[in-house]
Short mmCIF file of C-alpha atoms and ligand atoms in Angstrom, two decimals:
data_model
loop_
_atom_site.label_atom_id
_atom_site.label_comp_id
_atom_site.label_asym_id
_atom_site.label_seq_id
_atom_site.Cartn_x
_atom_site.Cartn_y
_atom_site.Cartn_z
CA UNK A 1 23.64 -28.19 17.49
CA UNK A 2 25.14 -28.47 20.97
CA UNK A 3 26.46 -25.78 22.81
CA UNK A 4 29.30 -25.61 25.23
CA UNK A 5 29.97 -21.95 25.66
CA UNK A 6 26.38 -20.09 24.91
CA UNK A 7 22.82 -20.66 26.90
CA UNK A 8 20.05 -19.98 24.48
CA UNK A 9 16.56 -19.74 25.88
CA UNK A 10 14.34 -19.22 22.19
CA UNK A 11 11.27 -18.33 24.55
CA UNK A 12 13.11 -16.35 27.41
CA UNK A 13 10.43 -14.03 27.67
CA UNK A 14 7.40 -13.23 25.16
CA UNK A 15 8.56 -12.92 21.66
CA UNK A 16 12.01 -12.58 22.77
CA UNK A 17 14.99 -14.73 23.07
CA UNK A 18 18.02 -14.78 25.05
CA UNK A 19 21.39 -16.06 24.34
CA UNK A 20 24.40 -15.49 27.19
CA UNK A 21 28.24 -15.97 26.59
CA UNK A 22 28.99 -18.89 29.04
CA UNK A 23 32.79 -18.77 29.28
CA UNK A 24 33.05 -17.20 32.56
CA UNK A 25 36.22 -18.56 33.68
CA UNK A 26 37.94 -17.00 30.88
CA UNK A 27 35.46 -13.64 30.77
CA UNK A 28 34.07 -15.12 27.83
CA UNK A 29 36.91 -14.90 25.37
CA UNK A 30 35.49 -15.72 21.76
CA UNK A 31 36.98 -18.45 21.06
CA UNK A 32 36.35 -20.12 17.20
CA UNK A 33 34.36 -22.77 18.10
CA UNK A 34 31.80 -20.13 20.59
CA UNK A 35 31.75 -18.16 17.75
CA UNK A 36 30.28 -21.21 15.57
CA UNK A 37 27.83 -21.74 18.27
CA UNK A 38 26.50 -18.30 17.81
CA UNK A 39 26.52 -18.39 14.37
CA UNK A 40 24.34 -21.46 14.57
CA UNK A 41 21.70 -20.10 17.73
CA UNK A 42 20.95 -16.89 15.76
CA UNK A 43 20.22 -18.38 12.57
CA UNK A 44 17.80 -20.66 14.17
CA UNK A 45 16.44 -17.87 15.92
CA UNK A 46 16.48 -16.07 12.89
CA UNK A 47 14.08 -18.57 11.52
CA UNK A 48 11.79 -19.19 14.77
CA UNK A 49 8.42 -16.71 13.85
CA UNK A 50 8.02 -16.85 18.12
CA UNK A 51 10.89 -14.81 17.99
CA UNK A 52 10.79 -11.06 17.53
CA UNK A 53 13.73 -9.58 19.53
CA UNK A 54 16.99 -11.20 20.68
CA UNK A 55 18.75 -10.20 23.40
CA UNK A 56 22.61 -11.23 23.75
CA UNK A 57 24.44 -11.26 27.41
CA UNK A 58 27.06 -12.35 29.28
CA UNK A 59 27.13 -11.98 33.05
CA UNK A 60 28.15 -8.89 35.79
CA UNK A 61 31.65 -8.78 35.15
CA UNK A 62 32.44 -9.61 31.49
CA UNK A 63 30.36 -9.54 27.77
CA UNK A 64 33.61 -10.78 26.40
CA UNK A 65 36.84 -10.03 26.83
CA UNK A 66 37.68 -9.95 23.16
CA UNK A 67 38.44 -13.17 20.67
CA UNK A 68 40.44 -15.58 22.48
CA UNK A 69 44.14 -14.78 22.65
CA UNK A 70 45.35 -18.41 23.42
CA UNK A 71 43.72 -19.47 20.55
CA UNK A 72 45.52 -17.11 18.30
CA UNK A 73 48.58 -16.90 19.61
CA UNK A 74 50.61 -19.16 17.12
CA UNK A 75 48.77 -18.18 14.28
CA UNK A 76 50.09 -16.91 11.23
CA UNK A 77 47.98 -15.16 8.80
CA UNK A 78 47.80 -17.51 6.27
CA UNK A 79 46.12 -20.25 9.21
CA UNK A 80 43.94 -17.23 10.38
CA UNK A 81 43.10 -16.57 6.27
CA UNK A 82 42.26 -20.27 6.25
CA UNK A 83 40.07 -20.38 9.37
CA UNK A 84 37.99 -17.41 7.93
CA UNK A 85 36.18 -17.02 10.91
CA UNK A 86 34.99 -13.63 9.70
CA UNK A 87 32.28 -15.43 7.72
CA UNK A 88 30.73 -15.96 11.38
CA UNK A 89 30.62 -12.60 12.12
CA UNK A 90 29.14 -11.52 9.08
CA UNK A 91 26.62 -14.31 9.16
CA UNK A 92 25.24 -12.96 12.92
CA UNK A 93 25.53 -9.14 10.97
CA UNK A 94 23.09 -10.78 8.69
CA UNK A 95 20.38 -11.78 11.23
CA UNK A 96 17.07 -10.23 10.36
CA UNK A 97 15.61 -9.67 13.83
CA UNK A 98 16.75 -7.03 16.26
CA UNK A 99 19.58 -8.06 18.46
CA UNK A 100 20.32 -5.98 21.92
CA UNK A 101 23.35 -6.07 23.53
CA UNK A 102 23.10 -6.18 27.64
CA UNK A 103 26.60 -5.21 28.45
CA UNK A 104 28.00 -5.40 31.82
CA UNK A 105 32.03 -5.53 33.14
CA UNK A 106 34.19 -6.02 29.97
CA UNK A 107 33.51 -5.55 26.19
CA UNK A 108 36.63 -5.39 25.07
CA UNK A 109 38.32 -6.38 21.60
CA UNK A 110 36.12 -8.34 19.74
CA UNK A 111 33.51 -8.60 22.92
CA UNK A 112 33.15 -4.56 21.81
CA UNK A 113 32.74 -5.28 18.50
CA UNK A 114 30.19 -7.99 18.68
CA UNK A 115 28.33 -5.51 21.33
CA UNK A 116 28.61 -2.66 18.02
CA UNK A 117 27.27 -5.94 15.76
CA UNK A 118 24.11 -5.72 17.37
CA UNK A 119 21.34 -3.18 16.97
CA UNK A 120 21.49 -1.38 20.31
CA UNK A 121 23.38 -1.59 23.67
CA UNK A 122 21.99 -1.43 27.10
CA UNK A 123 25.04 -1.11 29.54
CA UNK A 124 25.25 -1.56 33.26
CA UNK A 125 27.15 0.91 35.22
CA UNK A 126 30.19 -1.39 35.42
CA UNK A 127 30.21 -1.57 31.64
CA UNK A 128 33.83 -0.89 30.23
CA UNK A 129 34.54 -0.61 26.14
CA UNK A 130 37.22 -0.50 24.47
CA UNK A 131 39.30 -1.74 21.48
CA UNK A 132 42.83 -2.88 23.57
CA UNK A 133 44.13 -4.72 20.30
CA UNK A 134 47.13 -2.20 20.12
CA UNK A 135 48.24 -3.40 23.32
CA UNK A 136 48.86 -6.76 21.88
CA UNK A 137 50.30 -6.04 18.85
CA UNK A 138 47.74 -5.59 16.74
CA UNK A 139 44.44 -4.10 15.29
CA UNK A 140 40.92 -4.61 15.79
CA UNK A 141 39.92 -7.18 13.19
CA UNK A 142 35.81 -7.05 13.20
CA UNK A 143 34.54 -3.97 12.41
CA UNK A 144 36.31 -2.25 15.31
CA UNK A 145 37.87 0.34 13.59
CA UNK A 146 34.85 0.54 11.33
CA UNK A 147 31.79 0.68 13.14
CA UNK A 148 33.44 2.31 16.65
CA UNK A 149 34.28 5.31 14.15
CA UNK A 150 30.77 5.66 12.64
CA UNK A 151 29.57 5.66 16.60
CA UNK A 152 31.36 7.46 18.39
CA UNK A 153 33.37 9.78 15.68
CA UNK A 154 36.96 10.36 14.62
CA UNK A 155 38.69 10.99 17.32
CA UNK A 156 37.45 9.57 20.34
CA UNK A 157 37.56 6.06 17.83
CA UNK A 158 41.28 7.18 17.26
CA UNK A 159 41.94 7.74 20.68
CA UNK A 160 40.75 4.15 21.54
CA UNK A 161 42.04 2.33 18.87
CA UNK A 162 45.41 3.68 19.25
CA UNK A 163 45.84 3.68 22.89
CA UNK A 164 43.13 1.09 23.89
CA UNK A 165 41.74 2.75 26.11
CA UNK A 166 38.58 2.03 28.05
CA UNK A 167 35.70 4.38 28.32
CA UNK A 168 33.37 3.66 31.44
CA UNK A 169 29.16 3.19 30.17
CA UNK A 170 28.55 6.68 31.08
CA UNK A 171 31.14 8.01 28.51
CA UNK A 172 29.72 5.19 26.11
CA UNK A 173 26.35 6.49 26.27
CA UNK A 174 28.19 10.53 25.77
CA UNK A 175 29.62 8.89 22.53
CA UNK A 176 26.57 7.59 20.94
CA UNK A 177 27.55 3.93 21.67
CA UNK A 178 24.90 2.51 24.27
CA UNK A 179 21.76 3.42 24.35
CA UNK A 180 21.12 3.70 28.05
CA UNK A 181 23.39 2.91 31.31
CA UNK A 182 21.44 1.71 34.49
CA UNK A 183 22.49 -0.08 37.50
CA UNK A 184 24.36 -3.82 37.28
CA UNK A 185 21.32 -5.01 39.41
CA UNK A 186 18.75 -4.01 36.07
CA UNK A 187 20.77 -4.38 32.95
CA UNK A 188 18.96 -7.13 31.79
CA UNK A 189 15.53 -6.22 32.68
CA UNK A 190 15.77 -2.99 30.77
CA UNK A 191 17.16 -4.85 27.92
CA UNK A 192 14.03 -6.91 27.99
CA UNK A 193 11.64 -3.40 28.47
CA UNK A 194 13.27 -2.32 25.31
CA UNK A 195 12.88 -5.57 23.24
CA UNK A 196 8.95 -5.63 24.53
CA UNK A 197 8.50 -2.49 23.45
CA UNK A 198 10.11 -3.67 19.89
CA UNK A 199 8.62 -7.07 19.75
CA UNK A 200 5.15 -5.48 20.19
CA UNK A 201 5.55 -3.49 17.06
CA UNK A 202 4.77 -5.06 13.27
CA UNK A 203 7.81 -7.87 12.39
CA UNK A 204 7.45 -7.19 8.94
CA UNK A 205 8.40 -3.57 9.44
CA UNK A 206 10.33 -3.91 12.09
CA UNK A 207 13.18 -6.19 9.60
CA UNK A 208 12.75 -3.63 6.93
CA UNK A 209 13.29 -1.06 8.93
CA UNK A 210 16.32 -2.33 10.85
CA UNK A 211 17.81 -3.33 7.35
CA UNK A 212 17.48 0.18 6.60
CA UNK A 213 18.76 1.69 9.20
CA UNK A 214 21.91 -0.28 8.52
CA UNK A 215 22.06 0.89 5.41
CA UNK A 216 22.51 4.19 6.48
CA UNK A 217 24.89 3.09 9.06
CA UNK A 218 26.96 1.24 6.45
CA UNK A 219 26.82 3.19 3.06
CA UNK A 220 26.45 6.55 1.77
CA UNK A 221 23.19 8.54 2.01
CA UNK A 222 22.02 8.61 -1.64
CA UNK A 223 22.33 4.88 -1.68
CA UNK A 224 20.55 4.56 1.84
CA UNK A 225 17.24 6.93 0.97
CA UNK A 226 16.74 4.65 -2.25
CA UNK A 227 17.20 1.40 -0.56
CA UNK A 228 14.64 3.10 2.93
CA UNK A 229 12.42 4.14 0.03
CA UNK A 230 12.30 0.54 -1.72
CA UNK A 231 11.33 -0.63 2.24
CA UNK A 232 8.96 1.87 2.80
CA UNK A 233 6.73 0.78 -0.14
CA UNK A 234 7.16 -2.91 0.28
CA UNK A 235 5.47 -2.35 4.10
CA UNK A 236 2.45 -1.35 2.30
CA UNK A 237 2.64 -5.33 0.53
CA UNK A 238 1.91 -6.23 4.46
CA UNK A 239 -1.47 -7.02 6.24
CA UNK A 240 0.50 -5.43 9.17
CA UNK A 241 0.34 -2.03 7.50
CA UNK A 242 -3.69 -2.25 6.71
CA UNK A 243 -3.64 -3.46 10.90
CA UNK A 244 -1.78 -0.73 11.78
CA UNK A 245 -3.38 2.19 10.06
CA UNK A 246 -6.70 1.07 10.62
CA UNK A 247 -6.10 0.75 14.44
CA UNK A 248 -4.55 4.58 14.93
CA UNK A 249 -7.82 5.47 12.79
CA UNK A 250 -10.50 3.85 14.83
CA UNK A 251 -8.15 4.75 18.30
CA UNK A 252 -7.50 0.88 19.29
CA UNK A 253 -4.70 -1.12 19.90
CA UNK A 254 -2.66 -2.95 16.70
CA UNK A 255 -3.06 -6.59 16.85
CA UNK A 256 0.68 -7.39 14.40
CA UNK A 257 0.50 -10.93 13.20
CA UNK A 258 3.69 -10.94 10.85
CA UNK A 259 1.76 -11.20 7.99
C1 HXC B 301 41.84 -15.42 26.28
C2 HXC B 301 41.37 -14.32 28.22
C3 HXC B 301 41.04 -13.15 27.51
C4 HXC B 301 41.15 -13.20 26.08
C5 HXC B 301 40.80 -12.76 29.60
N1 HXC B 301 41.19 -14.02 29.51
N2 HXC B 301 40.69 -12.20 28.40
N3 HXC B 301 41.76 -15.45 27.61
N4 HXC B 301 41.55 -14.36 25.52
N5 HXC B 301 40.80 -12.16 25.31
C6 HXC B 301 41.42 -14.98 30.60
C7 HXC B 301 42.74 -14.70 31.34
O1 HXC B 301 43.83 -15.28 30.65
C8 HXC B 301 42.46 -15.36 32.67
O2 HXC B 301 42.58 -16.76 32.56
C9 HXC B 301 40.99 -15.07 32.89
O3 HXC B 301 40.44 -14.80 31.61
C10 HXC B 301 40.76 -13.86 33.78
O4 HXC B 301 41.49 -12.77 33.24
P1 HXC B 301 42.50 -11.86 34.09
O5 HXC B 301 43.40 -11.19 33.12
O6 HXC B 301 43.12 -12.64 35.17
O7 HXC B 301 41.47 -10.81 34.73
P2 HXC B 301 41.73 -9.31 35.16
O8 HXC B 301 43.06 -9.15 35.83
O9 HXC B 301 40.50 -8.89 35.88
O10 HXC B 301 41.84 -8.48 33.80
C11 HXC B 301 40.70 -8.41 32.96
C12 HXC B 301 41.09 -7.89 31.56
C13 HXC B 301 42.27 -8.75 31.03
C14 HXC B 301 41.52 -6.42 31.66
C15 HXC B 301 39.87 -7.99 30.69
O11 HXC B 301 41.89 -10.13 31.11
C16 HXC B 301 42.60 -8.45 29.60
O12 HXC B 301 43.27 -7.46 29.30
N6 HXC B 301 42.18 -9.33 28.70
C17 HXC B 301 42.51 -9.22 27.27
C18 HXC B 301 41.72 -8.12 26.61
C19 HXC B 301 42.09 -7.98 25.16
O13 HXC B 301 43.26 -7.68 24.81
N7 HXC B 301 41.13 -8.20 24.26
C20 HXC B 301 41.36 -8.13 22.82
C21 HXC B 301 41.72 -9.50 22.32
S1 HXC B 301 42.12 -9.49 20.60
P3 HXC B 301 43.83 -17.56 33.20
O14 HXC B 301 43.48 -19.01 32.98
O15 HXC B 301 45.02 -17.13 32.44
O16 HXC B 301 43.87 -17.13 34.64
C22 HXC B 301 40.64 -9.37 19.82
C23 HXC B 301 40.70 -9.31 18.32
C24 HXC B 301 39.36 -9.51 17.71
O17 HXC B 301 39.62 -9.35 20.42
C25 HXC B 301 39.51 -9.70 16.23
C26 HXC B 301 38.31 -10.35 15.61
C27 HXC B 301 38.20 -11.80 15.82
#
């Protein structure tokens, strides 16, 4: 597939790929067909074994912006029912390997909630979140109101969904959001230290893991220790494990192969 509003770089650094929002004129507003693009770029990354971690960007002063309000303005929701564009969404939920967010300027909307679809969030200082929807009308639509709540809590989720408003990276990282602010100048460098330091780990634990750790995120705990139980065992199905083990016991360095 073409793209026309996402760079994606499958070998941007060792084991890791990078894919950046390129709709700067409009802060990257998601619009439908950028949405398909990603859709398409992580399920081929998905699918690439060179691939361990992905990291997802946009530039200094936006992520996104949110979904594209031109593009939505004269819809009704039977044409927005029809477009079922949340299909994409859940389709990049589904990718296997760990995606980081490296947030700078504006996640706002559904820019915040694609941020929230990934696995963690590294935020330059100029990073702003927040769910604005309200503003506009209406409500977030993907997983805002969900997975901003299970972050952050109650009522700081309330506060923003109801009032949209922003909270800077440092109150982000407070909340449980991000996982660490740094300067604009580093964002995506420390994005990249923390997908090295994932990408050198085991990829065959490293997906069953993340699935379970979503699983806790996204259902109740008696579900979630059965289902990180069922994944624990099936690591020990993996060459990776033996690797592992038998490196910590003779004090040498794992060598994972994904096997
Ligand atoms: C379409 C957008 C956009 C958006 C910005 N732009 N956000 N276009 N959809 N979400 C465009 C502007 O129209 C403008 O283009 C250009 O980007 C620069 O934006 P400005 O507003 O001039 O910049 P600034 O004054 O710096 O203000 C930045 C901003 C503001 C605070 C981020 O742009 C803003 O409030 N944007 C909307 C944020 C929002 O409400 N997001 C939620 C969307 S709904 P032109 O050509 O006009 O100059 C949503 C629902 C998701 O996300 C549901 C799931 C799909």
């Amino acid at each position: 597939m073409e793209f026309q509003y996402i760079i994606v770089d499958p070998s941007f650094k060792k084991h890791i790929a990078l894919v950046r929002l390129n709709r700067p004129k409009e802060l990257n507003a998601l619009n439908l067909q950028l949405m398909l693009e990603l859709k398409s770029a992580f399920a081929s990354l998905d699918e690439d074994d060179e691939v361990r971690c992905i990291i997802i960007t946009g530039n200094e002063q936006a992520f996104a912006a949110g979904a594209d309000i031109k593009q939505m303005e004269n819809k009704n929701a039977i044409d927005l029912l029809k477009i079922d564009q949340f299909e994409t969404w859940d389709q990049i939920r589904k990718t296997k390997k760990p995606i980081i967010a490296a947030v700078s300027g504006f996640a706002l909307g559904g820019g915040c909630e694609l941020a929230m679809t990934c696995d963690m969030i590294i935020a330059s200082e100029s990073a702003k979140f927040g769910q604005p929807e309200i503003k506009i009308g209406i409500m977030p639509g993907a997983g805002g109101t969900q997975r901003l709540t299970r972050a952050v809590g109650k009522a700081l989720a309330m506060e923003m969904v109801l009032t949209g408003k922003f909270i800077s990276a440092e109150e982000a990282q407070k909340a449980g959001l991000v996982n660490k602010v740094v300067p604009e100048e580093i964002y995506l460098d420390e994005a990249v230290k923390l997908a090295n330091e994932v990408a050198m780990m085991s990829p065959i634990s490293v997906r069953l893991a993340k699935e379970s750790v979503l699983k806790a995120f996204e259902s109740g705990l008696q579900e979630g220790l059965y289902f990180e139980r069922k994944n624990f065992y099936m690591c020990f199905t993996s060459e990776d494990q033996k690797e592992g083990m038998s490196a910590f016991v003779e004090k040498r360095k794992p060598n994972f192969t994904g096997n």
